[in-house]
Structure formats: C-alpha cells, structure tokens
CSV table of C-alpha atoms and ligand atoms in Angstrom, one decimal:
chain,number,residue,atom,x,y,z
A,1,MET,CA,-7.9,-47.4,-43.7
A,2,LYS,CA,-5.7,-46.0,-46.2
A,3,TYR,CA,-2.5,-46.4,-44.2
A,4,ASN,CA,-2.4,-49.6,-43.2
A,5,PHE,CA,-0.3,-49.6,-39.7
A,6,ASP,CA,-1.3,-53.1,-38.9
A,7,GLU,CA,1.6,-54.1,-41.7
A,8,VAL,CA,3.9,-55.8,-39.7
A,9,ILE,CA,7.9,-54.8,-41.5
A,10,SER,CA,10.6,-56.5,-40.2
A,11,ARG,CA,13.5,-53.7,-39.0
A,12,ARG,CA,15.6,-57.2,-38.9
A,13,GLY,CA,19.3,-56.4,-40.8
A,14,THR,CA,18.7,-52.7,-40.5
A,15,ASN,CA,20.5,-51.5,-38.1
A,16,SER,CA,17.6,-51.3,-35.9
A,17,ALA,CA,18.7,-50.4,-31.9
A,18,LYS,CA,15.8,-50.8,-30.4
A,19,TRP,CA,15.8,-54.3,-32.7
A,20,ASP,CA,18.8,-56.2,-34.2
A,21,GLY,CA,20.9,-53.9,-30.6
A,22,LEU,CA,18.7,-56.1,-28.9
A,23,LEU,CA,18.4,-59.2,-31.4
A,24,GLU,CA,22.1,-59.5,-30.8
A,25,SER,CA,21.9,-59.2,-26.9
A,26,MET,CA,18.9,-61.3,-26.3
A,27,GLY,CA,18.4,-63.9,-28.6
A,28,GLU,CA,16.3,-64.0,-31.7
A,29,ASP,CA,12.3,-64.4,-29.9
A,30,MET,CA,12.5,-60.8,-28.1
A,31,ILE,CA,9.9,-58.3,-29.1
A,32,SER,CA,10.3,-55.1,-28.3
A,33,LEU,CA,8.6,-52.2,-27.0
A,34,SER,CA,11.1,-50.2,-25.9
A,35,VAL,CA,13.1,-47.3,-27.6
A,36,ALA,CA,10.4,-44.3,-28.6
A,37,ASP,CA,10.7,-44.9,-32.5
A,38,MET,CA,7.8,-46.8,-33.9
A,39,ASP,CA,7.8,-49.9,-35.6
A,40,LEU,CA,5.1,-48.1,-38.7
A,41,LYS,CA,6.5,-46.8,-41.9
A,42,ALA,CA,7.1,-42.9,-41.8
A,43,PRO,CA,3.8,-41.0,-44.5
A,44,PRO,CA,4.0,-43.0,-48.2
A,45,MET,CA,4.9,-38.6,-48.9
A,46,VAL,CA,8.2,-39.3,-47.1
A,47,VAL,CA,9.4,-42.2,-48.4
A,48,GLU,CA,8.7,-41.3,-51.9
A,49,LYS,CA,10.8,-37.6,-51.1
A,50,ILE,CA,13.5,-39.8,-49.4
A,51,GLU,CA,13.9,-42.6,-52.3
A,52,ALA,CA,14.1,-39.3,-54.5
A,53,ALA,CA,16.5,-38.1,-53.3
A,54,ALA,CA,18.2,-41.4,-53.5
A,55,ARG,CA,17.9,-42.4,-56.9
A,56,HIS,CA,19.4,-38.6,-57.1
A,57,GLY,CA,23.0,-39.8,-56.4
A,58,ILE,CA,25.0,-37.0,-55.5
A,59,TYR,CA,25.4,-36.8,-51.7
A,60,GLY,CA,27.0,-33.7,-52.0
A,61,TYR,CA,26.7,-30.6,-48.9
A,62,THR,CA,23.1,-29.7,-48.1
A,63,ASP,CA,21.7,-27.0,-47.0
A,64,ALA,CA,18.2,-25.1,-45.3
A,65,PHE,CA,17.1,-22.6,-47.2
A,66,SER,CA,13.4,-21.1,-47.1
A,67,SER,CA,11.2,-23.4,-48.4
A,68,TYR,CA,12.6,-25.1,-45.0
A,69,TYR,CA,11.9,-21.6,-43.3
A,70,ASN,CA,8.5,-22.1,-44.5
A,71,ALA,CA,8.0,-24.9,-43.3
A,72,VAL,CA,9.0,-24.6,-40.4
A,73,GLN,CA,7.5,-21.6,-39.4
A,74,ALA,CA,3.8,-22.2,-41.0
A,75,TRP,CA,3.6,-26.2,-39.0
A,76,LEU,CA,4.9,-24.2,-35.0
A,77,ASP,CA,1.5,-21.8,-36.2
A,78,ARG,CA,-1.0,-24.7,-37.1
A,79,SER,CA,0.5,-26.6,-34.5
A,80,TYR,CA,1.4,-24.9,-31.8
A,81,HIS,CA,-0.9,-21.6,-32.6
A,82,TRP,CA,2.4,-20.1,-32.2
A,83,GLN,CA,3.7,-17.3,-35.0
A,84,VAL,CA,7.6,-17.3,-34.6
A,85,PRO,CA,9.8,-15.1,-37.2
A,86,ARG,CA,12.7,-17.3,-39.1
A,87,GLU,CA,15.7,-16.3,-37.2
A,88,TRP,CA,14.4,-17.6,-34.1
A,89,ILE,CA,14.7,-21.4,-36.0
A,90,VAL,CA,18.6,-23.0,-35.6
A,91,PHE,CA,18.6,-25.9,-36.9
A,92,CYS,CA,20.7,-28.8,-35.1
A,93,PRO,CA,20.8,-32.1,-36.4
A,94,ARG,CA,19.9,-33.5,-32.3
A,95,ILE,CA,18.4,-32.0,-29.2
A,96,ILE,CA,19.9,-34.0,-27.2
A,97,GLN,CA,23.0,-32.5,-28.9
A,98,ALA,CA,21.1,-28.7,-28.5
A,99,VAL,CA,20.8,-29.9,-25.0
A,100,SER,CA,25.0,-30.8,-24.6
A,101,LEU,CA,25.5,-27.5,-26.3
A,102,ILE,CA,23.1,-24.7,-24.2
A,103,ILE,CA,24.1,-27.0,-20.5
A,104,GLN,CA,27.9,-26.0,-22.4
A,105,GLN,CA,27.0,-22.8,-23.1
A,106,PHE,CA,24.9,-21.3,-20.7
A,107,THR,CA,27.1,-22.6,-17.5
A,108,ASP,CA,30.4,-23.1,-15.5
A,109,GLU,CA,31.8,-26.4,-14.6
A,110,GLY,CA,29.4,-26.8,-11.6
A,111,ASP,CA,26.6,-24.9,-12.3
A,112,ALA,CA,23.1,-26.7,-11.5
A,113,VAL,CA,20.3,-27.3,-13.5
A,114,LEU,CA,17.1,-28.7,-12.1
A,115,ILE,CA,14.9,-31.6,-13.7
A,116,HIS,CA,11.6,-33.4,-12.8
A,117,THR,CA,12.5,-37.0,-12.1
A,118,PRO,CA,12.2,-40.2,-13.3
A,119,VAL,CA,12.5,-38.7,-16.4
A,120,TYR,CA,14.3,-39.5,-19.9
A,121,GLN,CA,18.0,-40.2,-18.3
A,122,PRO,CA,19.7,-38.5,-21.9
A,123,VAL,CA,18.5,-35.7,-21.1
A,124,ALA,CA,19.6,-35.7,-17.9
A,125,LYS,CA,23.0,-37.5,-18.0
A,126,ALA,CA,23.5,-34.4,-20.7
A,127,VAL,CA,23.6,-32.2,-17.1
A,128,THR,CA,26.0,-35.0,-15.1
A,129,LEU,CA,28.3,-35.3,-18.4
A,130,ASN,CA,29.4,-32.2,-18.2
A,131,ASN,CA,30.1,-31.7,-15.7
A,132,ARG,CA,27.4,-29.5,-14.3
A,133,VAL,CA,25.1,-30.5,-10.6
A,134,LEU,CA,22.5,-32.1,-11.4
A,135,ILE,CA,19.3,-31.4,-9.2
A,136,GLU,CA,16.2,-33.5,-9.4
A,137,SER,CA,13.3,-33.2,-8.1
A,138,PRO,CA,10.9,-35.6,-8.7
A,139,LEU,CA,7.4,-36.1,-9.4
A,140,THR,CA,5.0,-36.4,-6.7
A,141,PHE,CA,2.5,-39.6,-7.9
A,142,ASN,CA,-1.2,-39.2,-6.3
A,143,GLN,CA,-4.0,-41.4,-6.8
A,144,GLY,CA,-2.3,-42.1,-9.7
A,145,HIS,CA,-1.1,-38.6,-10.9
A,146,TYR,CA,2.2,-37.1,-11.7
A,147,GLU,CA,3.0,-33.6,-10.6
A,148,ILE,CA,5.4,-31.3,-9.7
A,149,ASN,CA,6.5,-30.4,-6.6
A,150,PHE,CA,6.4,-26.6,-7.1
A,151,GLU,CA,7.2,-26.3,-3.0
A,152,ASP,CA,10.4,-28.7,-3.6
A,153,MET,CA,10.9,-27.1,-6.9
A,154,GLU,CA,11.0,-24.0,-5.7
A,155,LEU,CA,13.3,-24.6,-2.5
A,156,ARG,CA,15.8,-27.1,-5.4
A,157,MET,CA,15.6,-23.3,-7.1
A,158,GLN,CA,17.6,-21.4,-4.2
A,159,GLN,CA,20.2,-23.7,-4.9
A,160,GLY,CA,21.4,-21.4,-7.5
A,161,VAL,CA,19.4,-23.8,-10.8
A,162,LYS,CA,21.0,-21.5,-13.9
A,163,ILE,CA,18.8,-23.5,-16.5
A,164,VAL,CA,15.6,-25.4,-15.8
A,165,LEU,CA,15.0,-28.7,-18.4
A,166,LEU,CA,11.2,-29.5,-19.2
A,167,VAL,CA,10.2,-32.4,-21.1
A,168,SER,CA,7.2,-31.3,-22.1
A,169,PRO,CA,5.1,-32.9,-22.5
A,170,HIS,CA,6.7,-35.3,-20.4
A,171,ASN,CA,8.3,-38.5,-20.9
A,172,PRO,CA,7.7,-41.7,-19.2
A,173,VAL,CA,4.8,-40.4,-17.6
A,174,GLY,CA,3.4,-38.8,-20.3
A,175,ARG,CA,1.9,-35.6,-18.0
A,176,VAL,CA,1.3,-33.1,-20.6
A,177,TRP,CA,0.8,-29.9,-18.6
A,178,THR,CA,-0.8,-27.4,-18.5
A,179,LYS,CA,-0.7,-23.3,-18.7
A,180,ALA,CA,-1.0,-23.5,-15.3
A,181,GLU,CA,1.5,-25.2,-14.5
A,182,LEU,CA,3.5,-23.8,-17.0
A,183,GLU,CA,3.5,-20.5,-15.4
A,184,ARG,CA,3.5,-21.1,-12.2
A,185,ILE,CA,7.8,-22.8,-13.6
A,186,GLY,CA,8.3,-19.8,-15.6
A,187,ALA,CA,7.8,-17.8,-12.7
A,188,LEU,CA,10.7,-19.1,-10.3
A,189,CYS,CA,12.6,-19.1,-13.9
A,190,ILE,CA,12.0,-15.6,-13.4
A,191,LYS,CA,12.6,-15.1,-9.7
A,192,TYR,CA,15.2,-17.5,-9.3
A,193,ASP,CA,16.6,-16.0,-12.8
A,194,ALA,CA,16.7,-19.5,-14.9
A,195,LEU,CA,17.1,-20.1,-18.5
A,196,ILE,CA,14.3,-22.9,-19.4
A,197,VAL,CA,15.2,-25.5,-22.0
A,198,SER,CA,11.7,-26.6,-23.0
A,199,ASP,CA,12.1,-30.3,-25.2
A,200,ASP,CA,8.8,-30.1,-26.3
A,201,ILE,CA,10.3,-33.8,-29.3
A,202,HIS,CA,6.8,-35.4,-27.7
A,203,ALA,CA,4.5,-32.3,-28.1
A,204,ASP,CA,2.7,-33.4,-32.1
A,205,PHE,CA,1.2,-36.7,-29.5
A,206,ILE,CA,-1.6,-35.1,-27.4
A,207,HIS,CA,-4.2,-37.4,-25.9
A,208,GLU,CA,-8.1,-36.0,-26.4
A,209,GLY,CA,-9.1,-33.0,-23.3
A,210,HIS,CA,-5.0,-32.1,-23.5
A,211,GLU,CA,-3.0,-28.7,-25.1
A,212,HIS,CA,0.7,-29.1,-25.5
A,213,THR,CA,1.2,-25.6,-24.7
A,214,VAL,CA,4.7,-24.2,-25.6
A,215,ILE,CA,6.2,-22.2,-22.8
A,216,ALA,CA,7.7,-19.4,-25.1
A,217,LYS,CA,4.3,-18.9,-25.7
A,218,LEU,CA,3.5,-17.6,-22.3
A,219,SER,CA,4.8,-13.8,-21.7
A,220,GLU,CA,7.2,-11.9,-22.9
A,221,GLU,CA,9.0,-12.4,-19.9
A,222,MET,CA,8.9,-15.4,-21.1
A,223,ALA,CA,10.5,-16.0,-24.4
A,224,GLU,CA,13.3,-13.8,-23.7
A,225,ARG,CA,14.5,-16.7,-21.1
A,226,SER,CA,12.7,-19.7,-23.2
A,227,ILE,CA,15.3,-22.6,-25.6
A,228,ILE,CA,12.1,-24.9,-27.5
A,229,CYS,CA,13.8,-27.7,-29.0
A,230,THR,CA,11.2,-29.5,-31.3
A,231,SER,CA,11.7,-32.3,-33.3
A,232,PRO,CA,9.7,-33.8,-36.8
A,233,GLY,CA,12.1,-37.2,-35.4
A,234,LYS,CA,9.7,-38.6,-32.9
A,235,THR,CA,6.0,-37.5,-34.9
A,236,PHE,CA,6.4,-38.7,-37.4
A,237,ASN,CA,9.6,-42.1,-37.7
A,238,LEU,CA,13.0,-39.6,-38.3
A,239,ALA,CA,15.1,-39.9,-35.9
A,240,SER,CA,18.0,-41.4,-37.6
A,241,LEU,CA,17.9,-38.5,-40.0
A,242,GLU,CA,18.7,-36.2,-37.3
A,243,ILE,CA,16.5,-33.0,-37.8
A,244,SER,CA,15.8,-30.5,-34.7
A,245,ASN,CA,14.4,-27.3,-35.0
A,246,ILE,CA,15.9,-24.8,-31.8
A,247,ILE,CA,13.7,-22.0,-31.4
A,248,ILE,CA,15.0,-19.2,-29.6
A,249,PRO,CA,13.7,-15.7,-29.6
A,250,ASN,CA,16.4,-14.1,-27.5
A,251,ASP,CA,18.9,-12.6,-30.1
A,252,LYS,CA,22.2,-12.2,-27.2
A,253,VAL,CA,21.2,-16.4,-26.6
A,254,ARG,CA,20.8,-17.2,-29.7
A,255,GLU,CA,24.0,-15.8,-30.4
A,256,ARG,CA,25.8,-17.7,-27.9
A,257,PHE,CA,24.4,-20.8,-29.2
A,258,MET,CA,25.0,-20.7,-32.2
A,259,GLN,CA,29.1,-20.1,-31.5
A,260,GLY,CA,28.1,-23.3,-29.7
A,261,LEU,CA,26.8,-25.2,-32.8
A,262,ARG,CA,29.9,-23.1,-34.9
A,263,GLN,CA,32.3,-24.3,-31.8
A,264,ALA,CA,31.4,-28.2,-32.3
A,265,GLY,CA,31.3,-28.9,-35.8
A,266,ILE,CA,27.9,-28.5,-36.1
A,267,GLN,CA,27.0,-27.5,-39.7
A,268,ASN,CA,24.9,-28.2,-42.0
A,269,PRO,CA,21.3,-31.2,-41.8
A,270,THR,CA,22.0,-34.1,-44.5
A,271,PHE,CA,21.4,-34.0,-47.3
A,272,PHE,CA,17.9,-36.4,-46.5
A,273,ALA,CA,16.4,-33.9,-43.5
A,274,VAL,CA,16.7,-31.2,-46.1
A,275,PRO,CA,13.4,-32.8,-47.6
A,276,ALA,CA,11.7,-35.5,-44.9
A,277,LEU,CA,11.4,-32.3,-42.7
A,278,GLU,CA,9.1,-29.7,-45.8
A,279,ILE,CA,7.5,-33.1,-47.0
A,280,ALA,CA,6.7,-34.0,-43.2
A,281,TYR,CA,5.2,-30.7,-42.1
A,282,THR,CA,3.5,-29.5,-45.4
A,283,ALA,CA,2.1,-32.7,-46.8
A,284,CYS,CA,1.1,-34.4,-44.0
A,285,ASP,CA,-1.3,-34.0,-42.2
A,286,GLU,CA,-3.9,-36.2,-42.6
A,287,TRP,CA,-1.2,-39.0,-42.2
A,288,LEU,CA,-0.9,-37.7,-38.9
A,289,ARG,CA,-3.9,-37.6,-38.4
A,290,ALA,CA,-4.6,-41.5,-39.3
A,291,LEU,CA,-1.6,-43.0,-37.5
A,292,ARG,CA,-3.1,-40.4,-33.5
A,293,GLU,CA,-6.0,-42.8,-33.8
A,294,TYR,CA,-4.3,-45.7,-34.8
A,295,LEU,CA,-2.2,-45.4,-32.0
A,296,SER,CA,-5.1,-44.3,-29.1
A,297,GLY,CA,-6.5,-47.0,-30.0
A,298,ASN,CA,-3.0,-49.2,-29.2
A,299,ILE,CA,-3.4,-47.2,-26.4
A,300,ALA,CA,-6.6,-48.5,-25.7
A,301,TYR,CA,-6.4,-52.1,-26.6
A,302,THR,CA,-3.1,-52.4,-24.2
A,303,LYS,CA,-5.9,-50.4,-20.7
A,304,ALA,CA,-7.8,-53.2,-21.2
A,305,PHE,CA,-5.5,-56.2,-22.2
A,306,ILE,CA,-4.0,-55.2,-18.5
A,307,GLU,CA,-7.4,-54.6,-16.5
A,308,ALA,CA,-8.5,-57.6,-17.6
A,309,HIS,CA,-5.1,-60.2,-17.6
A,310,MET,CA,-3.6,-58.6,-15.2
A,311,PRO,CA,-5.2,-56.4,-12.8
A,312,GLU,CA,-3.2,-55.8,-10.4
A,313,LEU,CA,-1.2,-53.8,-12.4
A,314,SER,CA,-1.8,-49.4,-12.4
A,315,VAL,CA,-1.6,-47.7,-16.0
A,316,VAL,CA,-1.3,-43.9,-15.8
A,317,GLU,CA,-3.5,-42.4,-17.8
A,318,PRO,CA,-1.1,-40.9,-20.8
A,319,GLU,CA,-2.1,-37.4,-21.6
A,320,GLY,CA,0.1,-37.3,-24.3
A,321,THR,CA,3.8,-39.4,-25.8
A,322,TYR,CA,3.0,-43.3,-26.8
A,323,LEU,CA,4.5,-44.2,-24.5
A,324,LEU,CA,2.8,-46.2,-21.4
A,325,TRP,CA,3.1,-46.3,-18.4
A,326,VAL,CA,2.4,-48.6,-16.1
A,327,ASP,CA,2.5,-49.2,-12.0
A,328,CYS,CA,4.5,-52.7,-11.5
A,329,ARG,CA,4.9,-52.1,-7.2
A,330,ALA,CA,1.9,-54.4,-6.6
A,331,VAL,CA,3.8,-57.2,-8.7
A,332,ASP,CA,7.2,-56.3,-7.7
A,333,GLN,CA,9.1,-53.0,-6.5
A,334,ALA,CA,12.7,-54.9,-7.3
A,335,GLU,CA,13.7,-54.3,-10.9
A,336,ASN,CA,15.8,-57.6,-11.3
A,337,ARG,CA,12.5,-59.3,-10.9
A,338,LEU,CA,10.4,-57.7,-12.9
A,339,LYS,CA,12.9,-57.9,-16.1
A,340,GLN,CA,13.0,-61.4,-15.2
A,341,TRP,CA,9.7,-62.0,-15.6
A,342,ILE,CA,9.1,-59.2,-19.2
A,343,GLU,CA,12.9,-60.3,-20.3
A,344,GLN,CA,13.5,-63.3,-19.0
A,345,MET,CA,10.5,-65.5,-19.2
A,346,ALA,CA,8.0,-63.2,-21.4
A,347,ARG,CA,11.0,-62.1,-23.7
A,348,VAL,CA,9.9,-59.1,-24.5
A,349,SER,CA,11.8,-56.0,-23.8
A,350,VAL,CA,10.7,-52.6,-22.5
A,351,SER,CA,12.4,-49.8,-20.7
A,352,PHE,CA,12.9,-50.5,-16.9
A,353,GLY,CA,12.1,-47.6,-14.2
A,354,CYS,CA,14.9,-47.4,-13.0
A,355,SER,CA,16.0,-45.8,-16.1
A,356,PHE,CA,14.7,-42.8,-16.1
A,357,GLY,CA,15.8,-42.6,-11.8
A,358,ARG,CA,15.1,-44.2,-8.5
A,359,GLU,CA,11.9,-42.7,-8.1
A,360,GLY,CA,10.6,-45.3,-11.3
A,361,GLU,CA,11.3,-48.2,-9.4
A,362,GLY,CA,8.5,-50.6,-9.4
A,363,PHE,CA,7.2,-49.6,-13.2
A,364,ILE,CA,7.8,-50.0,-16.2
A,365,ARG,CA,7.5,-48.2,-19.8
A,366,ILE,CA,6.0,-49.3,-23.4
A,367,ASN,CA,6.0,-48.5,-26.4
A,368,ILE,CA,2.9,-49.2,-28.3
A,369,ALA,CA,4.3,-47.9,-31.2
A,370,THR,CA,4.3,-50.5,-33.6
A,371,PRO,CA,1.3,-52.8,-35.1
A,372,ARG,CA,-1.6,-54.0,-32.9
A,373,SER,CA,-0.2,-57.9,-33.7
A,374,VAL,CA,2.9,-57.0,-32.1
A,375,LEU,CA,2.3,-55.2,-29.3
A,376,LYS,CA,-1.3,-57.7,-28.7
A,377,GLU,CA,1.6,-60.6,-29.1
A,378,ALA,CA,3.8,-58.6,-26.5
A,379,LEU,CA,1.7,-58.3,-24.4
A,380,GLU,CA,0.1,-62.4,-23.8
A,381,ARG,CA,3.5,-63.3,-23.4
A,382,ILE,CA,3.6,-61.0,-20.8
A,383,ALA,CA,0.4,-61.8,-19.0
A,384,ALA,CA,1.2,-66.2,-19.8
A,385,ALA,CA,4.4,-65.4,-17.2
A,386,TYR,CA,2.9,-63.1,-15.5
A,387,PRO,CA,3.6,-63.8,-11.5
A,388,LEU,CA,0.3,-63.5,-10.1
A,389,LYS,CA,-1.7,-65.5,-12.6
A,390,GLN,CA,-4.6,-67.2,-11.2
A,391,ALA,CA,-4.6,-70.7,-11.8
B,401,LIG,C1,12.2,-36.6,-23.9
B,401,LIG,C2,13.3,-36.7,-25.2
B,401,LIG,N1,14.5,-35.9,-25.3
B,401,LIG,C3,14.7,-36.2,-26.8
B,401,LIG,C4,14.9,-37.5,-27.0
B,401,LIG,C5,16.0,-37.6,-28.1
B,401,LIG,O1,16.5,-36.6,-29.3
B,401,LIG,P1,16.9,-36.8,-30.6
B,401,LIG,O2,17.2,-38.0,-31.3
B,401,LIG,O3,16.6,-35.8,-31.0
B,401,LIG,O4,18.4,-36.7,-29.8
B,401,LIG,C6,13.8,-38.2,-26.8
B,401,LIG,C7,14.3,-39.6,-27.5
B,401,LIG,O5,13.3,-40.5,-26.9
B,401,LIG,C8,12.8,-38.4,-26.0
B,401,LIG,O6,11.9,-39.0,-25.5
C-alpha cells in the first residue's frame, strides 16, 4: 500500500495528551486507546508542507487569505455537496472555543441549552461552565441502536431551550443522523425558536451505507438558525494545530459570533494552521480514502476479536467516527470494576462510559485509529484479563 498505516510510531516524548499524560499518571506499560486523535501520521504532503514552513524560520503573525477560503469552500462542496459563500466561513482555533463563545453570545446566564446524552463532555461542559442550564435529552438504546427520543426532546424544548447542541455524527455512540431525523430536530428548533449548533468534527468518517447531511442544508429556514462547526482536526490528525471553520449563513448571527471572537481576543490562525489546512483540503483525498479503508479494517478486526474472545460484550454498530462504543454491562455495570479489569489488570486505557455522562455507565469507548498491531495487543491484553473468560 502507498501509505503505511501499519507503521508503529512512538508518541512518547512528544507531549502527547493521549500517551505522555497517561504514562505519567499510570505507568510506562500502558497502551492508550482513549483520546480521540490518531496514532497515524498526517498525510505525507501535509508533513512536507509543515516541514518546509518550519524551515522558513520566521514564525510571525499569520492570516487566512483567498487560497485558504477557496480550499475550505472546495472541501465543503466536494465532501458534503454544500456550496458556501466565502463570507459564511469564520476561522476559530478550536470547536470547543467556538461552542463556548456561541453560548456566551446567544444566551444569558440561567438559559437552557439542550444536548443528547451520553455525549462528549467538553461540549456539555461548555454549557455549565458558562452558568447556563444543561438540559439532557437521553438517547434511547433499543436493540443495540441509539435513537433520539423526540417526545422527550420536545417536552424538554418546552422548558425554553435557546440552543440545541447537536453532535453530528455523534460521539461516542457513532450515530450518523439521517435526513429524516435532522428534519425532525430542525422542526423542533423552528417551533421553539432555538438556535442549532451542529458539531460536525467527525463528519469525514462515515461508514458504508450512511451519509452525512449538514443540517443547515435542509432548508433556508434551517440555515438561518444554524451554526455548523467544521474542522480538519480529526480527519487529517491535526488537532494540535488548532484549525476549525465555523460556517454561519445568517449575517446577524455571524456578526454576533465574530464580536464574541473579538471580545475573547481570538484573531488569526497559527503559522502552521493555514498551509496545513490548504494542502489537506486540496491534495489529500487519496490518502483519506486509504485511511478510511484502514480504519474500516480496524473496526472489522475489533468486532471479530470481541465476538470470538469476549462474546458477552456488544459493539454498538458504528455508522461514523473512528470510535467504538462497547456495551460491557453483561460483564459488569459498575465502572470501578470495569476499570479494575481494563486499566489495572490489562493495562489498557480506554474512555469509560461515565466520562460521557451517567447514561454511559457500563460502556467503554475504544479509539481504533491506531496501527493494527497496537490494537491487536491492546485487545489481547483486555481478553487475557477478561472476567468471564472460559477456563
Ligand atoms: C464531538 C467533538 N467535538 C469537538 C472536539 C474537539 O474539537 P477541538 O479540538 O477543535 O476543540 C472533539 C474531540 O474529541 C469531539 O469529539
């Protein structure tokens, strides 16, 4: 294969949150399948571009110019068939910053913001850290499949929800919301006059048989009340370069968000962010196709391994993302005992369900974006310490 995703590259000593942080707190022998970045190199063209930029040696202030916006526009068109005028695109370093700023700009303290749980907690925490009221609408889990409980959502919308935070596709449950579901969400937002903030950071990992729909594309009415958060961070493994693009069709909404950026003193992208995005969004489609294929292989491998060696575990079929949400309740509901098994005995770090809210208890999230040999060793360790192992 042209791209060697099997290559194991140590991330130790790179200040990696996923690896160095863990080794410091839990010891050298741990394998990390937790934090949602990849243990795989960014596309070679991105690496070369950043190397060349680094060699230039002058790291002064940077800005985004036409070639940057052209790259973003072409990407949105190619990936989601979404034609976006340049002025809708607002640079913001991180999506989490954008979500927080949106909450600050469009709600007052004490206002209600709705999210579907279990969910990636930093998005939910942006609500409570800003002294707003977090309204949780739990997803229903039926025969291994997560769905939005629209009756529950509507009841909660009646509490005066000002913003619906949508994670699309959803982290951690891996749902890719269908057009019909998004239409129902949109209808509720219109009926109860709520802004919709869609975090589409995982939208470039959609598995066969599913399709990502940008909620703002559903109608002009929806576009007018939508803020779509996009990023090459997950797609090309560029998280620490801090690049996201917040797409805001409504002029007034956009101006208010930009005022929030100015108030927070957030201005230009970093020196490496602009060339990295430009090359990733314009010249790396083939790499991304190969990566997706590799990740699909990892998903199939993990599912088969679990079925063969830990059949009481149940992998929730992922429709998108490189994260697997695994139901461990047949082994144990209690998170402390799951931690004892996986972290203490097997020496593997995964994301435990309660870190996504209380509905996550008894589940784990496994990040499969790692070379297959690392994944294999981690799974073998987990299976070797499996509490229900047959003698
Ligand atoms: C759903 C979701 N949103 C946002 C982020 C973080 O984005 P950023 O690094 O741009 O703040 C993550 C990272 O795991 C995520 O899963």
